[in-house]
Coordinates of C-alpha atoms in Angstrom, one line a residue:
X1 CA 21.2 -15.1 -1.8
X2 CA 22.9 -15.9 1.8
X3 CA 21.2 -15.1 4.6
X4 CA 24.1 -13.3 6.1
X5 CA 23.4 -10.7 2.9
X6 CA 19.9 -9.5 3.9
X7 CA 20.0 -6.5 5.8
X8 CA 17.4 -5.3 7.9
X9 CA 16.7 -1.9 8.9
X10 CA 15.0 -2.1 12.6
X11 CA 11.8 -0.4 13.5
X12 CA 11.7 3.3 14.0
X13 CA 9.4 5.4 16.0
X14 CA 9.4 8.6 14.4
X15 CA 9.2 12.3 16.1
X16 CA 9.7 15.5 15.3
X17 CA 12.3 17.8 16.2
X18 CA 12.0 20.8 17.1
X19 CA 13.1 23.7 15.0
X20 CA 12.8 27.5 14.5
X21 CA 10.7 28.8 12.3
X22 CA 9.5 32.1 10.8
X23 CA 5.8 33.1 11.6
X24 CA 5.6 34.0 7.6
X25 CA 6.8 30.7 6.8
X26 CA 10.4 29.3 6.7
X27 CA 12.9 31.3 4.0
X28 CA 13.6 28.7 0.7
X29 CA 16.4 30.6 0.0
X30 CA 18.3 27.5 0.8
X31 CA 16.9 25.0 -1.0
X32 CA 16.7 27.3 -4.1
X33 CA 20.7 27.5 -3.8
X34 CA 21.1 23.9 -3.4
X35 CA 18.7 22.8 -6.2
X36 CA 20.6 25.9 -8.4
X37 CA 23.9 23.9 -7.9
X38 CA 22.4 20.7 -8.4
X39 CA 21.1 21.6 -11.6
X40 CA 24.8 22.8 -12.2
X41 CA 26.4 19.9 -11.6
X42 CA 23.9 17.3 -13.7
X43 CA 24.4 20.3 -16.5
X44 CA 28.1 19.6 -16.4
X45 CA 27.6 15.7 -16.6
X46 CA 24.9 16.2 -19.8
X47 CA 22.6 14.5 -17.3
X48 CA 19.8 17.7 -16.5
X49 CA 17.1 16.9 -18.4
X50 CA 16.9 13.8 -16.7
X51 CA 17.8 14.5 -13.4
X52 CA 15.4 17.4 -13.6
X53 CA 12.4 15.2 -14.6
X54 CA 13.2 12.4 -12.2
X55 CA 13.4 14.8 -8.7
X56 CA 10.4 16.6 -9.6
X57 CA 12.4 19.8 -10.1
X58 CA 9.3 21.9 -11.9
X59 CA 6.8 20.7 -9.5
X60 CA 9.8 21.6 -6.4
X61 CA 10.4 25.2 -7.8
X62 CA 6.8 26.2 -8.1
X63 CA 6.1 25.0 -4.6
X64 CA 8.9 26.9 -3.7
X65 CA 7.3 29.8 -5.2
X66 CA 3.8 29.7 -3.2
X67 CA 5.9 30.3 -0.3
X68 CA 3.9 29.2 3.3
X69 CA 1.1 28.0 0.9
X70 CA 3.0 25.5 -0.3
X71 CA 1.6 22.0 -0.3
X72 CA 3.6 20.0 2.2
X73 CA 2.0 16.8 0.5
X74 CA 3.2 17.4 -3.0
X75 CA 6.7 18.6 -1.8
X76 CA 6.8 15.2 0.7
X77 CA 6.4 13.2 -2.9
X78 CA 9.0 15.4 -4.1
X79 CA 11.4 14.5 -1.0
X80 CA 10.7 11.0 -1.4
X81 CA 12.3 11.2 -5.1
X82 CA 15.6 12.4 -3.2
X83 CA 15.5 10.0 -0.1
X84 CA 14.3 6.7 -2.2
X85 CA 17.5 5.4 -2.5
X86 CA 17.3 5.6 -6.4
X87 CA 20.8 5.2 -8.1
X88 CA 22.9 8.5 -7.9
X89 CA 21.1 9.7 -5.4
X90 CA 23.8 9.6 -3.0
X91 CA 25.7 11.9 -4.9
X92 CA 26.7 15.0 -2.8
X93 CA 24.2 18.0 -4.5
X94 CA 21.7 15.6 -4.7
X95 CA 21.9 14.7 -1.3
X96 CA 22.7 18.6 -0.2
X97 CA 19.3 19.2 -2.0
X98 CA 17.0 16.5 0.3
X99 CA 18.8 17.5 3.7
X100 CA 17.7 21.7 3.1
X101 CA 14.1 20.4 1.9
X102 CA 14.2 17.4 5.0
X103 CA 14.9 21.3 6.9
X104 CA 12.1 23.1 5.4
X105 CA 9.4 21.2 5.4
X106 CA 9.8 20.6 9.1
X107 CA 10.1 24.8 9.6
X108 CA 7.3 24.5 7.0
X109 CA 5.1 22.4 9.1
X110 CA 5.9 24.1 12.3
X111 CA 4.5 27.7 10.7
X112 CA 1.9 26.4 9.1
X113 CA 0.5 24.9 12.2
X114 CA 0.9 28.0 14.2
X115 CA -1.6 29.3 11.5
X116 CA -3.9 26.7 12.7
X117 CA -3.3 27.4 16.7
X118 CA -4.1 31.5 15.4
X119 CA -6.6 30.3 13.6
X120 CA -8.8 28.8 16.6
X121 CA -9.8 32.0 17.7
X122 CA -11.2 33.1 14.6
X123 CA -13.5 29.8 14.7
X124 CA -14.6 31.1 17.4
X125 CA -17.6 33.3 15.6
X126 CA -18.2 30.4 13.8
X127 CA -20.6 28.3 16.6
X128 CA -23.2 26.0 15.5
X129 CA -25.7 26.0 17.8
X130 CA -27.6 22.5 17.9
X131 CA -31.1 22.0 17.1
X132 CA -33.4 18.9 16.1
X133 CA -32.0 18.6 12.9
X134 CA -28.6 17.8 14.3
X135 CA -30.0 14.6 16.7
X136 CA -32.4 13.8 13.6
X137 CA -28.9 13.1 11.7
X138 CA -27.3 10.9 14.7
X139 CA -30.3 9.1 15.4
X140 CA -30.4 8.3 11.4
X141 CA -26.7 6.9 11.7
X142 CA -27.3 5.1 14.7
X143 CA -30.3 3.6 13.7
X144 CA -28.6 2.4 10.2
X145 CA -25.4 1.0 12.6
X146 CA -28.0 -0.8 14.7
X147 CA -29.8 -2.2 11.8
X148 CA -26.6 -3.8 10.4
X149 CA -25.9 -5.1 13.8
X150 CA -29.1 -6.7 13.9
X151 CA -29.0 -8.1 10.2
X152 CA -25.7 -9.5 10.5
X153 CA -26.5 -11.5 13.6
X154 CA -29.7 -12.6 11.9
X155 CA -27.7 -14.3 9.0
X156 CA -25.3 -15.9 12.1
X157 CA -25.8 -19.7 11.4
X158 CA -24.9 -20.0 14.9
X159 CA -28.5 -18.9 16.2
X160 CA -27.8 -18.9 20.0
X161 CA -24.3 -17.3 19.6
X162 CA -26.5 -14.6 17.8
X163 CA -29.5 -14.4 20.6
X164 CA -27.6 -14.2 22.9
X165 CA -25.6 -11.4 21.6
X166 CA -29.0 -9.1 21.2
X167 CA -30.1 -10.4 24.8
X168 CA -26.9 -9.4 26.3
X169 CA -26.4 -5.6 23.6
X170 CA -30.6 -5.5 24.6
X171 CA -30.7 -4.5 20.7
X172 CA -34.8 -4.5 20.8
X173 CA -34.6 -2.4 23.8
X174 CA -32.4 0.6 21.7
X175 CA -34.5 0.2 19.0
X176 CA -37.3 0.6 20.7
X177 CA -35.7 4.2 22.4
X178 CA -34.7 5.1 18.6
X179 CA -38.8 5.0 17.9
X180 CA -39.5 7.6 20.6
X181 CA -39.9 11.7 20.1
X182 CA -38.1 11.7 23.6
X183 CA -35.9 8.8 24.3
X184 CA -34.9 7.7 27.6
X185 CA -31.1 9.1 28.0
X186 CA -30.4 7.1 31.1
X187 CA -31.4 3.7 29.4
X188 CA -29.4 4.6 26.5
X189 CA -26.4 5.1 28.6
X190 CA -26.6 1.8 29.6
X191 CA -27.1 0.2 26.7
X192 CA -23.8 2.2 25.7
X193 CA -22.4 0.7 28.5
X194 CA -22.8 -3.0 27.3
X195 CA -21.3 -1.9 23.9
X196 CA -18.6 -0.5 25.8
X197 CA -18.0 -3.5 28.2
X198 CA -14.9 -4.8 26.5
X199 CA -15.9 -8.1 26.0
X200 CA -14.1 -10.6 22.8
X201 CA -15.7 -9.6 20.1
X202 CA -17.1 -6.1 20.4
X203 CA -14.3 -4.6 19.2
X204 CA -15.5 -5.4 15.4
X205 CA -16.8 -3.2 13.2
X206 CA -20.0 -3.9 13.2
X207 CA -20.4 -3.5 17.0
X208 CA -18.3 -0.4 16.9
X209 CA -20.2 1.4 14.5
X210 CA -23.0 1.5 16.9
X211 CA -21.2 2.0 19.8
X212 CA -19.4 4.8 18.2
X213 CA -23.3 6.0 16.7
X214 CA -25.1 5.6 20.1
X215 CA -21.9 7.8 21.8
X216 CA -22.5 10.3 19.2
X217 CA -25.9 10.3 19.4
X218 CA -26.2 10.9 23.2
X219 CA -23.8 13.9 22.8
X220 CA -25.9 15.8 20.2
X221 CA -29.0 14.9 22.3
X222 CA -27.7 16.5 25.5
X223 CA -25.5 19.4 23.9
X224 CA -28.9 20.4 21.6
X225 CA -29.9 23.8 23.2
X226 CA -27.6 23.4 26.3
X227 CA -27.2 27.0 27.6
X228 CA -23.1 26.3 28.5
X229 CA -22.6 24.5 24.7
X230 CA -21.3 28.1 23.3
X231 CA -18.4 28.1 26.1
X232 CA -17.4 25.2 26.3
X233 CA -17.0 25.1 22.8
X234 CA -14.8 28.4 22.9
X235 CA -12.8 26.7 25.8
X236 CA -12.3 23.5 23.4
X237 CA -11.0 25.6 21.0
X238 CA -8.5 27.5 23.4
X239 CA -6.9 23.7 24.2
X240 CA -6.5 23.0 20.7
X241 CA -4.7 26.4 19.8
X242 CA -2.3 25.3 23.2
X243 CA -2.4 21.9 21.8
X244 CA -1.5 22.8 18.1
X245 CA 1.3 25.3 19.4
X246 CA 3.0 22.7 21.6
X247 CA 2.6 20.2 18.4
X248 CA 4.9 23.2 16.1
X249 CA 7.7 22.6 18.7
X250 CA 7.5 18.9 19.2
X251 CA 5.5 15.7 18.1
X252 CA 4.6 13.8 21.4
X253 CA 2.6 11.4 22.0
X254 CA 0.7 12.8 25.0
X255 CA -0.1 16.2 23.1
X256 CA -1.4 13.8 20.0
X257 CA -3.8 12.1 21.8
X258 CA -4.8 15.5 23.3
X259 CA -5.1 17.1 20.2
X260 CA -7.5 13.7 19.2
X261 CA -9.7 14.1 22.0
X262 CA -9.9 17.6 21.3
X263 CA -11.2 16.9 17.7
X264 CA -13.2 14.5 19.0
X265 CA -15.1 17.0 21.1
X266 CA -15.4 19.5 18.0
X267 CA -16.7 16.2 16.0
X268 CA -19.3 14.9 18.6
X269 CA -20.5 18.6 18.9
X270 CA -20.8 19.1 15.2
X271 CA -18.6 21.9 15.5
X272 CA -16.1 23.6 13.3
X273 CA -15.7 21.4 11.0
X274 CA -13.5 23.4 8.5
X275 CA -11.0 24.1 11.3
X276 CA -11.0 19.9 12.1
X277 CA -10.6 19.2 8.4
X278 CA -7.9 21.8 7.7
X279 CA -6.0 20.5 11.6
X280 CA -6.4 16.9 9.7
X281 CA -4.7 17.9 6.5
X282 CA -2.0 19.2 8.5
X283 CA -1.0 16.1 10.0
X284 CA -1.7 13.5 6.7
X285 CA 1.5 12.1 6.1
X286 CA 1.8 8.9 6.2
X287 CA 2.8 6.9 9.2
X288 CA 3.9 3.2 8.4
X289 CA 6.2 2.9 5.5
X290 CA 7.3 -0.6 4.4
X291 CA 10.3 -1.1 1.8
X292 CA 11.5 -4.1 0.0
X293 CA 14.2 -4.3 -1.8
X294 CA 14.9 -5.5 -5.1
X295 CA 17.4 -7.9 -3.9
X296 CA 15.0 -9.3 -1.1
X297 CA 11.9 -9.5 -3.7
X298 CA 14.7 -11.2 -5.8
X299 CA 15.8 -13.7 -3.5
X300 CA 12.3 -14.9 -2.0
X301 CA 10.8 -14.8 -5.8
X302 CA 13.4 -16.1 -8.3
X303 CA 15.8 -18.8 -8.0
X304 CA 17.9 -21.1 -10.5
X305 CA 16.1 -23.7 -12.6
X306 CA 17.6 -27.2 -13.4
X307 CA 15.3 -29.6 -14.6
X308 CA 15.4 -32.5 -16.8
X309 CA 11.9 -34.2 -18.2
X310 CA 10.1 -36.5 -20.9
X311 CA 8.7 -34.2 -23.9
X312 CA 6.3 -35.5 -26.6
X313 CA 5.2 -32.9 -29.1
X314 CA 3.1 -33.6 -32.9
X315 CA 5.0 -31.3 -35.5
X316 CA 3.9 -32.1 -39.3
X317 CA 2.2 -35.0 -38.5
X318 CA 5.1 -36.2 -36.8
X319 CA 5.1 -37.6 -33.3
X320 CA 8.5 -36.6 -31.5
X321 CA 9.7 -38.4 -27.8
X322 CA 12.3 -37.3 -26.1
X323 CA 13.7 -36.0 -22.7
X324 CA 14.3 -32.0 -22.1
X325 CA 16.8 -30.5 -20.0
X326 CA 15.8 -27.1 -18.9
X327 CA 18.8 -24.9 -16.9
X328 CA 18.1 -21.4 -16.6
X329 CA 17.5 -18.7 -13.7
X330 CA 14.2 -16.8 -12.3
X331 CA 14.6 -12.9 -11.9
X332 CA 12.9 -9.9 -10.1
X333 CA 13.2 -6.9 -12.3
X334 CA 11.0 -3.7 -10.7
X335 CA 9.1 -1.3 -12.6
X336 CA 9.3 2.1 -11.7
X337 CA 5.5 3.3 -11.1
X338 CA 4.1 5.7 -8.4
X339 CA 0.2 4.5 -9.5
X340 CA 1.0 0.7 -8.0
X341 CA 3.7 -1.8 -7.0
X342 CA 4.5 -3.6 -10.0
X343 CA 7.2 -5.9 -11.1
X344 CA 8.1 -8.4 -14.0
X345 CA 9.1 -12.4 -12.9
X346 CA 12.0 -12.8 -15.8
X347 CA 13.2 -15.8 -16.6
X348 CA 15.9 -16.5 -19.3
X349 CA 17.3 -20.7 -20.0
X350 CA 18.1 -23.3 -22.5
X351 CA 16.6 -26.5 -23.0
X352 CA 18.4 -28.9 -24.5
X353 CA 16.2 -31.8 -26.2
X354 CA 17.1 -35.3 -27.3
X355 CA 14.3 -37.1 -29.6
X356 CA 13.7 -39.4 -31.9
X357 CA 10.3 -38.3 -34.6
X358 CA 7.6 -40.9 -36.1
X359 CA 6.2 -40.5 -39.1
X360 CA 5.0 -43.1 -41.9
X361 CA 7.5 -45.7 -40.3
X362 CA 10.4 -43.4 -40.4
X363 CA 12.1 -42.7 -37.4
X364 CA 14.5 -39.5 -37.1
X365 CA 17.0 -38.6 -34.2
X366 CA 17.6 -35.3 -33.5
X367 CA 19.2 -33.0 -30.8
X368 CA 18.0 -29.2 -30.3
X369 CA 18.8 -26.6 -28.6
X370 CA 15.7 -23.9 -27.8
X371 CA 16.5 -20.5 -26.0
X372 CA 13.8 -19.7 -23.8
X373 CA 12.5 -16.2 -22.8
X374 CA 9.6 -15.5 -20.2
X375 CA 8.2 -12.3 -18.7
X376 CA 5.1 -12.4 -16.6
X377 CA 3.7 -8.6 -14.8
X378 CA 2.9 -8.5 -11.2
X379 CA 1.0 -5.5 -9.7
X380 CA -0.7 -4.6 -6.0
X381 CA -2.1 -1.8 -4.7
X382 CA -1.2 -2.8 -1.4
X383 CA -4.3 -4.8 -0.4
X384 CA -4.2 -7.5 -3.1
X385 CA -1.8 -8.9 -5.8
X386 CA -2.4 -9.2 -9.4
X387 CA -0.8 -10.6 -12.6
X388 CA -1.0 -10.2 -16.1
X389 CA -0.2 -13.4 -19.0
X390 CA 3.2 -14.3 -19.2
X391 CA 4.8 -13.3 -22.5
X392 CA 6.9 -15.8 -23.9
X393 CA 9.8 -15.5 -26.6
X394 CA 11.8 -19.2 -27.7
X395 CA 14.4 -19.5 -30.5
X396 CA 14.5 -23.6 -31.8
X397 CA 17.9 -24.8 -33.0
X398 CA 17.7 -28.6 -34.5
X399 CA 20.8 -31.2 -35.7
X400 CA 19.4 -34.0 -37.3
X401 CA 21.8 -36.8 -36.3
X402 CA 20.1 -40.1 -38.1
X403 CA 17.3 -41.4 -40.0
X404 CA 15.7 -44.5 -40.7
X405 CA 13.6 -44.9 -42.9
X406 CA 12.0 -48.6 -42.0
X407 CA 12.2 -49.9 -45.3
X408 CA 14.1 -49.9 -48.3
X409 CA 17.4 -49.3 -49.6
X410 CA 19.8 -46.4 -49.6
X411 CA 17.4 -44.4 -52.3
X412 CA 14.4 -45.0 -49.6
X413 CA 17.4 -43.4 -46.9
X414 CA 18.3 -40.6 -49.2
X415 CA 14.6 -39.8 -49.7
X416 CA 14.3 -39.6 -45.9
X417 CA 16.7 -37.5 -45.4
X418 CA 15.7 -35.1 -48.0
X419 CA 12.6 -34.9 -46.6
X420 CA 13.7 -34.0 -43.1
X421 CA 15.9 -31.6 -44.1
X422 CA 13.1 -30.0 -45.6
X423 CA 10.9 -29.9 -42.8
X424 CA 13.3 -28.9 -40.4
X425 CA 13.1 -25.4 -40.5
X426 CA 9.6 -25.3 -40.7
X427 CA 9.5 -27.9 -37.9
X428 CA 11.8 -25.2 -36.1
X429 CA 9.7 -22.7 -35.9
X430 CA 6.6 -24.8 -34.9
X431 CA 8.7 -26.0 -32.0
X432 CA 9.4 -22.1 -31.0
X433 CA 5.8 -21.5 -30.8
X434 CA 4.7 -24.7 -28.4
X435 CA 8.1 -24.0 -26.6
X436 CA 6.3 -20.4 -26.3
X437 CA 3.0 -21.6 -25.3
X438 CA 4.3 -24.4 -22.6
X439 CA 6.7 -21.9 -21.2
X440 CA 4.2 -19.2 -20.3
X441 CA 1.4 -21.6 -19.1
X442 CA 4.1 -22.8 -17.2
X443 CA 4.7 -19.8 -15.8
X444 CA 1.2 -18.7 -14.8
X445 CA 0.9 -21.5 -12.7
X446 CA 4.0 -21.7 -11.1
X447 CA 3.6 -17.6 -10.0
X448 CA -0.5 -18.0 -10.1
X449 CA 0.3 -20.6 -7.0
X450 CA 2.8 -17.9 -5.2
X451 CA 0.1 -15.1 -6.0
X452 CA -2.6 -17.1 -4.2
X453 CA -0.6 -18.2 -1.4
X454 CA 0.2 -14.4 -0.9
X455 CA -3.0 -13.0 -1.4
X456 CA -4.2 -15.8 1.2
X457 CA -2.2 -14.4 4.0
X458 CA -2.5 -10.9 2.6
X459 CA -6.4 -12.0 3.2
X460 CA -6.0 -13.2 7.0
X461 CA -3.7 -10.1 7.8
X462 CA -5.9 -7.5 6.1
X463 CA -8.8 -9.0 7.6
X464 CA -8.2 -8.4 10.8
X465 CA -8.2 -4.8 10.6
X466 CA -10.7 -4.7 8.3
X467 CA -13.5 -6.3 10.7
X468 CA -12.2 -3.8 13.4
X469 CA -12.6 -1.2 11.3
X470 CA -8.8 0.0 11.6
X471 CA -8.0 -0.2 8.1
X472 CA -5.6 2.6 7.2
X473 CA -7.6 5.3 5.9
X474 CA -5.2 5.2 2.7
X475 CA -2.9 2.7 1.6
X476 CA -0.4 3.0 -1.7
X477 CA 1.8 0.9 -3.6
X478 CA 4.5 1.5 -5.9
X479 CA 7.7 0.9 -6.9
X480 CA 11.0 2.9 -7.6
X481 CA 13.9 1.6 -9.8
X482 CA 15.4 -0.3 -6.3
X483 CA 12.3 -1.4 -4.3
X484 CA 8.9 -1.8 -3.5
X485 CA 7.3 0.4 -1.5
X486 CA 4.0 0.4 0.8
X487 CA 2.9 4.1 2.6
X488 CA 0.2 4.0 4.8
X489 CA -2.3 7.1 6.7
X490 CA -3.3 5.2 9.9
X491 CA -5.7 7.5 11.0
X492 CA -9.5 7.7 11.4
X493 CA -12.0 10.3 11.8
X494 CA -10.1 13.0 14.4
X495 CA -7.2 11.3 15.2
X496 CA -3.5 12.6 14.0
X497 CA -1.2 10.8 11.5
X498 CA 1.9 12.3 11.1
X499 CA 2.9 15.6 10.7
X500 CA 5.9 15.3 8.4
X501 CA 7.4 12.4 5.7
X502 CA 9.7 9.7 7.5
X503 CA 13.2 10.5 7.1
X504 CA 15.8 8.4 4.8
X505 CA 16.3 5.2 5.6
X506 CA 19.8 3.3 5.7
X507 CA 19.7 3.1 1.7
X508 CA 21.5 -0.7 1.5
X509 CA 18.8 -2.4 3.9
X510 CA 16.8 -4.6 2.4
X511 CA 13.4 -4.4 4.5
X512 CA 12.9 -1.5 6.3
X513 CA 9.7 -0.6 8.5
X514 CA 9.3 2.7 9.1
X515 CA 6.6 3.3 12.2
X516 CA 5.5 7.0 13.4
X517 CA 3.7 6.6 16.9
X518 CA 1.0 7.7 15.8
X519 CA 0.1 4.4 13.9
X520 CA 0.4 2.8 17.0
X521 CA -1.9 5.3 19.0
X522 CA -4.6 5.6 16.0
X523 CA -4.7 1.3 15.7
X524 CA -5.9 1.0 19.5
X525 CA -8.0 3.7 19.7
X526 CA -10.0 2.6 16.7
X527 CA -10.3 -0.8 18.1
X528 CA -10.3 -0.2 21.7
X529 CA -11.6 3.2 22.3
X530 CA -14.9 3.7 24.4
X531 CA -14.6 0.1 25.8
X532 CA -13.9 -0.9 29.4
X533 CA -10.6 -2.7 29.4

């Protein structure tokens, strides 16, 4: 493939627009109409039944149905079918159908969370007061943290790097506080303050967890039995009801990182917690979406073979030398699955084979023609790529062109080729089955050395987010009948993903990134937040 041919769809940073919205919910009189012609129009082309299953239509209509219950998750998969890029899907009902659903879920998300916002005042009667119990179960999760801390510099072959890590965090010093009925507060706070210092290398997980377990910890000791806790938790609630409303009429960053501070507060304070797990739900779509193409995977995976080598085989006792040539071309075919990314490495050739056999003295040339077949499974989940044993097919078509038979006269000849004729079709299908067996070990090592380069730098990317504990909180691989796609929730504990599916990419790009600022905002804050900068 040229390079002029890949296209590549640019990064977007995704918002959401305002729109009206019913306080019962948005009417899906709309969509109903579109999906009734839609159904009309694959009806007319003997193509329902399978339009039908392939857009979800059953699962669409009874969403439809629950009205502003309906599960804006299940109807974003649904929308995804529509705005994939799938062949046909760019015929006009089809597309008619997406853009009123693209309409409704938005009007859909925007009543739903001015539930929410009403709902904060009903949360209201629900206050927790804090007792012991409470800072019993963040001194057990800070102590845990610190313990890790401790263990992992202990097995530090580096021994100074690793004293002078607890000298400087004054680890012996917090667990010795963590030992007390009645810890000192104000030396805690300092310790805090060391976590918090911004210095290379605290921002890995194992250092956050404790700072993040000492913060919470402090919080729960000072709010236990504080005579203000009950209004200032009813004032935290009346900013996230302002917060949530302003959210229904716009996603902004600003109001985002309100709303996670908010939760935050609500979190640290043990507080309303099905309120924060139904606020989190709400906004649980996924913010980075990553597609590849079929043509992309294509061009960076396959490729034309041409390739001309010695070959020395024992068939019947007979010992055959020759030189192949091999010509033949490496596909990418996908495999629709929404469980994982999968895809099959085809390829499809003919080797041609000149060779002379040995056997008892006699010596045959021959010519052959094999048709070679080879399929070999790839699979990720997004984290890691897998394979399966290459399946191999070979059809062996010989010309016997001479023999000699050493010794003797033409009756010694005649014998000799007798005997080869015989054997050749036998010999035939011997060849198919080592042309078989050499093609797919062939291919298991040529694609088990692509699979481990990629997983190595899959490995070092990953990493790095793993040991700052910003892995996406989920991560899902799969692929549709044009390209592989990755769909990620970056989002941890109280902080937002996005509130509604990405909208359709340009459908003829072959890499497109799809970024809702809310990635961004959710990455630093789980690596950076609570340090000094």
């Amino acid at each position: 493939m040229k390079r002029a041919e890949i296209l590549l769809a640019g990064i977007l940073l995704l918002g959401m627009p305002a729109l009206g919205w019913a306080a019962d919910g948005p009417d899906p009189a709309p969509v109903r109409a579109a999906l009734d012609a839609m159904h009309a129009w694959a009806r007319g082309g003997g193509q329902l039944e399978g339009w039908r299953e392939f857009l979800l239509s059953d699962v669409l209509e009874a969403e439809l149905a629950r009205g502003p219950k309906a599960d804006r998750l299940t109807l974003a998969e649904v929308f995804d079918r529509y705005a994939g890029g799938a062949p046909g899907t760019a015929s006009p009902p089809i597309v008619a159908v997406r853009q009123a659903l693209e309409t409704y879920l938005r009007e859909l998300a925007q009543a739903q969370i001015a539930a929410l916002a009403r709902e904060c005042t009903k949360a209201k009667a629900d206050f927790h007061p804090l007792g012991p119990a409470d800072t019993q179960q963040a001194r057990t999760l800070l102590a845990g943290a610190a313990d890790r801390l401790v263990a992992t510099l202990q097995s530090d072959s580096d021994r100074a790097n690793a004293s002078q890590w607890q000298a400087f965090l004054q680890l012996a010093d917090l667990q010795a506080e963590l030992r007390k009925d009645q810890p000192d507060l104000d030396r805690l706070d300092a310790i805090y303050a060391r976590f918090a210092s911004g210095h290379e290398g605290l921002e890995l997980s194992v250092f956050a967890d404790v700072r993040r377990t000492l913060r919470h910890y402090l919080v729960a000791r000072r709010a236990a039995g504080h005579p203000d806790l009950k209004s200032q938790y009813e004032t935290v609630l009346d900013r996230l009801a302002g917060e949530l409303d302003a959210l229904g009429q716009g996603f902004s960053s600003d109001t985002a990182l309100g709303l996670a501070r908010t939760l935050g507060w609500l979190e640290d304070a043990q507080q309303a917690a099905e309120l924060r797990r139904r606020v989190a739900e709400q906004f649980a779509h996924p913010n980075v979406c990553v597609r590849i193409s079929g043509r992309l995977l294509d061009a960076a995976l396959g490729g034309s073979v041409d390739e001309t080598g010695p070959v020395e085989d024992v068939i019947l006792s007979t010992t055959i030398r020759g030189t192949d040539h091999t010509r033949g071309r490496a596909a990418v075919e996908l495999v629709p699955s929404l469980g994982a990314g999968e895809l099959d490495i085809v390829f499809r050739g003919v080797t041609e084979t000149e060779a002379i056999g040995y056997s008892s003295g006699a010596a045959v040339h021959s010519s052959s023609v094999t048709h070679i077949g080879v399929r070999k499974r790839l699979r990720t989940d997004g984290r890691r790529i897998t394979s399966l044993p290459a399946q191999a097919a070979a059809k062996v078509e010989t010309t016997l062109h001479s023999v000699n038979p050493g010794r003797g006269g033409w009756r010694a000849q005649q014998e000799a080729w007798r005997r080869a004729e015989a054997e050749r079709e036998p010999s035939d299908r011997i060849a198919e089955e080592h042309a078989r067996q050499r093609a797919a070990a062939r291919m298991d090592q040529d694609v088990g050395r692509q699979i481990e380069a990629l997983n190595g730098w899959l490995d070092r990317w990953c990493g790095g987010f793993e040991r700052r504990g910003a892995w996406p909180r989920s991560l899902r691989a799969y692929t549709s009948a044009h390209a592989l796609h990755w769909a990620a929730v970056q989002a941890h504990g109280a902080l937002p993903a996005a509130p509604l599916p990405p909208p359709v990419a340009y459908a003829q790009a072959d890499l497109v990134l799809q970024l809702h600022e809310s990635a961004i905002n959710n990455t630093c804050s789980r690596v950076l937040a609570g340090m000094v900068l």
